[in-house]
Amino acid sequence: MKPAPGFILFLDEADSTQTMARQLAEQGAGPGTTVVARVQTAGRGRRGRSWISPEGSIATSIVLRPGCAAADAPRITLGAAAGLLDAFDRIGVPALVKWPNDVVIPCAEGPHGRLGPYRKVAGVLVEVVRMTDVLECALLGVGVNLRPPAQGWPEELRTVAGTLSDHGFTRSMEWVFPLVRNAVLQGVERSLTSFGEVLTVLRARSATLGRAVEVDDDGKVIRGFARGLRADGALVVENEDGATHEVRAGDVWIAPPNVSSDP
Ligand code: BTN
C-alpha cells in the first residue's frame, strides 16, 4: 500500500519509528507521512547513540521529500529544532536550542552534566533515504520527553535529561503531538525557503552561543567559546589560542555554569 501524503500511523510499539518510516518511504510514501509510537524498544539518536523514549512521550518520524540541494540538508535539522521552540512556546515551556539538534530547558539546580545548566527535552534526528546532488527523501525523527520514565532515568542521563513536565506540562502525548508535528513541518519549510529567518531565531534562542564549549568533531576535540552561527548554519568556535573553527557536525558539550561563559 502506498500511504497518502499526510497519512499518520499510530503504533503502540515500534523498535524505531525511523525504521518503520524508512520502509514506508521506500514504498513511495508521500511527504508528511508520519509514524508515531507510544513506546520504542530500539530508538536511535544521533551519532549511533540510542534514544530512550519514556512511555507516553513523543517518538515520531516524518517522511520528507525536500528536493533541496544536498548542501542545504543541515537546514532540515535546524528548522525542525526552531519549530520545536514554537511548539513549546505555545504550551508555555520556554526552551532554547543547543546547536544543532537539541532542545533544552534551563535547570539551575545541579549536579550539572555535559549540557551545563540545561536539560534536554527533545532531539531531532535526520536520516537520508535518497540523496544525489539533490536531497530527494529524508526521515525527520523527533523525540520529545513529556515525563520521566516510571523507573527514573538511567544513571548516565540523570544530569542531562529533562522533560516538559519539569515545567508543569501535564497534557498527554495525543494532545500535544499534532502541535509538535505541525510546528516541525513548518520549521523545516521555513528553513528551506527563508533560512535567514530561522538563523535569527536560533541566534536569539541559543543555549550554545557565548558559552564555553567542548566540541567532538569526529574525534577532533576543540575547547573554546561558541561565537556565532555562519550564514550556512555552521557553528563558529574560537579556541583558547584565538583560532576559529567552523563546526558542521559533531557533538557540542556545554561547560558548567562555574566556567566563564565569555572572556
Ligand atoms: C538525538 O538527540 O540524538 C536525536 C533523537 C531522535 C529520537 C527520535 S524518537 C523518534 C525517532 N525514532 C528514533 O529511533 N529516533 C527518533
Coordinates of C-alpha atoms and ligand atoms in Angstrom, one line a residue:
M1 CA 0.0 0.0 0.0
K2 CA 1.3 3.5 -0.8
P3 CA 0.2 5.8 2.0
A4 CA -1.4 9.1 1.1
P5 CA 0.6 12.3 1.9
G6 CA -0.1 13.3 5.4
F7 CA -1.0 9.8 6.5
I8 CA -0.3 9.2 10.2
L9 CA 0.3 5.7 11.5
F10 CA -0.2 5.5 15.3
L11 CA 1.6 2.4 16.9
D12 CA 1.5 1.1 20.4
E13 CA 5.1 0.0 20.0
A14 CA 7.8 0.1 17.4
D15 CA 11.5 -0.8 17.5
S16 CA 12.3 2.6 16.0
T17 CA 9.8 4.8 14.2
Q18 CA 12.7 5.7 11.8
T19 CA 12.9 2.1 10.6
M20 CA 9.1 2.0 10.1
A21 CA 9.1 5.3 8.3
R22 CA 12.0 4.2 6.1
Q23 CA 10.0 1.2 4.9
L24 CA 7.1 3.4 4.1
A25 CA 9.4 5.9 2.3
E26 CA 10.9 3.1 0.2
Q27 CA 7.4 2.0 -0.8
G28 CA 6.8 5.5 -2.1
A29 CA 5.1 7.2 0.8
G30 CA 4.3 10.8 0.2
P31 CA 5.8 13.8 2.1
G32 CA 4.3 14.2 5.5
T33 CA 3.7 10.5 6.0
T34 CA 4.2 10.0 9.7
V35 CA 4.8 7.2 12.2
V36 CA 4.3 7.8 15.9
A37 CA 4.8 5.2 18.6
R38 CA 3.8 5.1 22.2
V39 CA 6.8 3.0 23.0
Q40 CA 10.1 2.5 21.1
T41 CA 12.2 -0.5 22.0
A42 CA 15.3 0.4 20.0
G43 CA 15.1 4.2 19.5
R44 CA 18.0 5.8 17.7
G45 CA 19.8 9.1 18.5
R46 CA 22.4 10.9 16.6
R47 CA 25.9 9.5 16.0
G48 CA 24.9 5.9 16.7
R49 CA 23.6 6.6 20.2
S50 CA 20.4 5.0 21.5
W51 CA 17.4 7.1 22.4
I52 CA 15.1 6.3 25.3
S53 CA 11.6 7.5 24.9
P54 CA 9.7 7.1 28.2
E55 CA 6.2 5.7 27.7
G56 CA 3.8 8.5 26.8
S57 CA 6.4 10.7 25.3
I58 CA 6.6 11.6 21.6
A59 CA 8.6 9.4 19.3
T60 CA 7.8 10.2 15.7
S61 CA 9.3 10.0 12.2
I62 CA 8.1 12.0 9.2
V63 CA 8.9 11.3 5.6
L64 CA 10.2 14.4 3.9
R65 CA 10.8 14.8 0.1
P66 CA 12.5 18.2 0.3
G67 CA 14.0 18.4 -3.3
C68 CA 16.6 20.9 -2.0
A69 CA 20.3 21.0 -2.8
A70 CA 22.2 18.3 -0.8
A71 CA 24.4 21.0 0.6
D72 CA 21.3 22.5 2.3
A73 CA 20.4 19.3 4.1
P74 CA 21.6 20.7 7.5
R75 CA 18.8 23.2 7.3
I76 CA 16.3 20.5 8.0
T77 CA 17.7 19.7 11.5
L78 CA 18.0 23.4 12.3
G79 CA 14.5 24.2 11.0
A80 CA 12.9 21.3 13.0
A81 CA 14.7 22.5 16.1
A82 CA 13.4 26.0 15.6
G83 CA 9.9 24.6 15.0
L84 CA 10.1 22.8 18.4
L85 CA 10.8 26.1 20.1
D86 CA 7.5 27.4 18.5
A87 CA 5.6 24.4 19.7
F88 CA 7.0 24.7 23.3
D89 CA 6.3 28.4 23.4
R90 CA 2.6 27.6 22.7
I91 CA 2.4 25.3 25.7
G92 CA 4.3 27.7 28.0
V93 CA 7.6 25.9 28.1
P94 CA 10.4 28.4 27.2
A95 CA 13.2 26.4 25.6
L96 CA 16.5 27.0 23.8
V97 CA 18.4 25.2 21.1
K98 CA 21.7 23.6 21.8
W99 CA 23.2 23.5 18.3
P100 CA 22.4 21.8 16.1
N101 CA 19.5 19.4 17.2
D102 CA 18.8 19.5 20.9
V103 CA 16.1 21.4 22.5
V104 CA 16.9 22.2 26.2
I105 CA 15.4 23.9 29.2
P106 CA 17.4 25.8 31.9
C107 CA 17.9 23.9 35.1
A108 CA 19.6 25.9 37.8
E109 CA 19.9 23.1 40.2
G110 CA 23.0 20.8 40.0
P111 CA 24.6 18.5 39.7
H112 CA 25.3 19.6 36.1
G113 CA 26.4 17.2 33.4
R114 CA 27.6 17.7 29.8
L115 CA 24.8 20.1 29.0
G116 CA 25.9 22.5 31.7
P117 CA 22.9 24.3 33.2
Y118 CA 20.5 22.8 30.8
R119 CA 18.4 19.6 30.5
K120 CA 17.5 18.1 27.1
V121 CA 13.8 17.8 26.5
A122 CA 13.8 17.0 22.8
G123 CA 16.1 15.8 20.0
V124 CA 16.0 15.8 16.2
L125 CA 17.5 13.1 14.0
V126 CA 17.5 13.4 10.2
E127 CA 18.4 10.3 8.2
V128 CA 18.8 10.4 4.4
V129 CA 16.9 7.9 2.4
R130 CA 17.9 9.1 -1.1
M131 CA 20.3 11.9 -2.0
T132 CA 22.2 12.7 -5.1
D133 CA 23.1 16.3 -5.6
V134 CA 19.5 16.8 -4.5
L135 CA 18.1 15.6 -1.2
E136 CA 15.2 13.6 -2.6
C137 CA 14.0 11.8 0.5
A138 CA 14.8 12.0 4.2
L139 CA 13.3 11.0 7.6
L140 CA 12.7 13.6 10.2
G141 CA 12.8 11.9 13.6
V142 CA 11.7 13.8 16.6
G143 CA 11.7 12.7 20.2
V144 CA 10.1 14.8 23.0
N145 CA 10.3 13.8 26.6
L146 CA 7.0 14.6 28.3
R147 CA 7.6 13.0 31.6
P148 CA 10.4 10.8 33.1
P149 CA 10.4 7.0 32.8
A150 CA 8.4 5.4 35.6
Q151 CA 11.7 3.7 36.8
G152 CA 13.6 7.0 36.6
W153 CA 16.3 7.9 34.1
P154 CA 19.3 5.6 33.7
E155 CA 22.4 6.9 35.7
E156 CA 24.1 8.3 32.6
L157 CA 21.1 10.5 31.7
R158 CA 20.3 11.9 35.2
T159 CA 22.2 15.1 34.8
V160 CA 21.3 15.7 31.1
A161 CA 17.7 14.6 30.5
G162 CA 14.7 16.8 31.2
T163 CA 11.0 16.7 30.5
L164 CA 8.2 19.1 29.7
S165 CA 6.6 18.0 33.0
D166 CA 9.6 19.7 34.7
H167 CA 7.8 22.9 33.6
G168 CA 4.4 21.8 34.8
F169 CA 3.2 20.4 31.5
T170 CA 0.7 17.6 32.2
R171 CA -1.2 17.0 28.9
S172 CA -1.0 13.7 27.0
M173 CA 1.1 12.8 24.0
E174 CA -2.1 12.6 21.9
W175 CA -3.0 16.2 22.8
V176 CA 0.4 17.7 22.1
F177 CA 1.5 15.5 19.1
P178 CA -0.4 17.4 16.4
L179 CA 1.1 20.7 17.6
V180 CA 4.6 19.3 17.5
R181 CA 4.1 17.7 14.1
N182 CA 2.8 20.9 12.5
A183 CA 5.5 23.1 14.2
V184 CA 8.4 20.9 13.0
L185 CA 7.0 20.7 9.5
Q186 CA 6.6 24.5 9.4
G187 CA 10.0 24.9 10.8
V188 CA 11.5 22.7 8.0
E189 CA 9.6 24.6 5.3
R190 CA 10.7 27.9 6.6
S191 CA 14.3 26.8 6.8
L192 CA 14.3 25.6 3.2
T193 CA 12.6 28.8 1.9
S194 CA 13.8 31.6 4.3
F195 CA 16.8 30.2 6.2
G196 CA 17.8 33.7 7.4
E197 CA 14.6 33.9 9.5
V198 CA 15.4 30.5 11.1
L199 CA 19.0 31.6 11.8
T200 CA 17.7 34.7 13.5
V201 CA 15.6 32.6 15.8
L202 CA 18.4 30.2 16.5
R203 CA 20.9 33.0 17.3
A204 CA 18.4 34.6 19.7
R205 CA 17.4 31.4 21.4
S206 CA 20.7 29.5 21.7
A207 CA 21.9 27.5 24.6
T208 CA 25.3 27.4 22.9
L209 CA 26.4 30.8 21.7
G210 CA 28.6 32.8 24.1
R211 CA 29.3 29.7 26.2
A212 CA 32.4 27.7 26.9
V213 CA 32.0 24.5 24.9
E214 CA 33.8 21.3 24.0
V215 CA 33.3 20.0 20.5
D216 CA 34.0 16.5 19.5
D217 CA 34.2 16.8 15.7
D218 CA 34.7 13.1 14.7
G219 CA 37.4 12.5 17.3
K220 CA 39.0 16.0 17.0
V221 CA 38.3 17.8 20.2
I222 CA 38.1 21.6 20.3
R223 CA 37.7 23.5 23.5
G224 CA 36.7 27.2 23.3
F225 CA 33.8 29.6 23.1
A226 CA 30.9 29.3 20.7
R227 CA 31.0 32.6 18.9
G228 CA 28.3 32.5 16.3
L229 CA 26.4 30.8 13.6
R230 CA 27.5 31.3 10.0
A231 CA 25.1 32.0 7.2
D232 CA 25.1 28.3 6.2
G233 CA 24.3 27.3 9.8
A234 CA 27.8 26.1 10.8
L235 CA 28.8 26.8 14.4
V236 CA 31.9 29.1 14.9
V237 CA 34.0 28.1 17.9
E238 CA 37.1 30.1 18.9
N239 CA 39.7 28.1 20.8
E240 CA 41.9 29.2 23.7
D241 CA 44.5 30.4 21.2
G242 CA 42.1 32.6 19.3
A243 CA 41.8 30.3 16.3
T244 CA 38.3 29.9 14.9
H245 CA 36.8 26.6 13.8
E246 CA 33.7 26.1 11.7
V247 CA 31.8 23.1 13.0
R248 CA 29.4 21.4 10.7
A249 CA 28.7 18.2 12.6
G250 CA 29.8 16.7 15.8
D251 CA 28.8 16.8 19.5
V252 CA 28.9 20.1 21.4
W253 CA 29.1 19.9 25.2
I254 CA 28.5 22.9 27.4
A255 CA 30.7 23.8 30.4
P256 CA 29.0 24.0 33.8
P257 CA 27.9 27.5 35.0
N258 CA 31.0 28.0 37.1
V259 CA 33.2 28.2 33.9
S260 CA 33.3 31.7 32.5
S261 CA 30.8 31.9 29.6
D262 CA 32.6 34.7 27.8
P263 CA 36.1 36.2 28.4
Ligands
BTN1 C1 19.2 12.9 19.3 O1 19.0 13.8 20.1 O2 20.2 12.2 19.3 C2 18.1 12.6 18.3 C3 17.0 11.8 19.0 C4 15.9 11.4 18.0 C5 14.9 10.5 18.6 C6 13.7 10.2 17.7 S1 12.5 9.4 18.6 C7 11.6 9.2 17.1 C8 12.6 8.8 16.1 N1 12.9 7.4 16.1 C9 14.1 7.1 16.5 O3 14.6 5.9 16.6 N2 14.8 8.2 16.8 C10 14.0 9.4 16.5

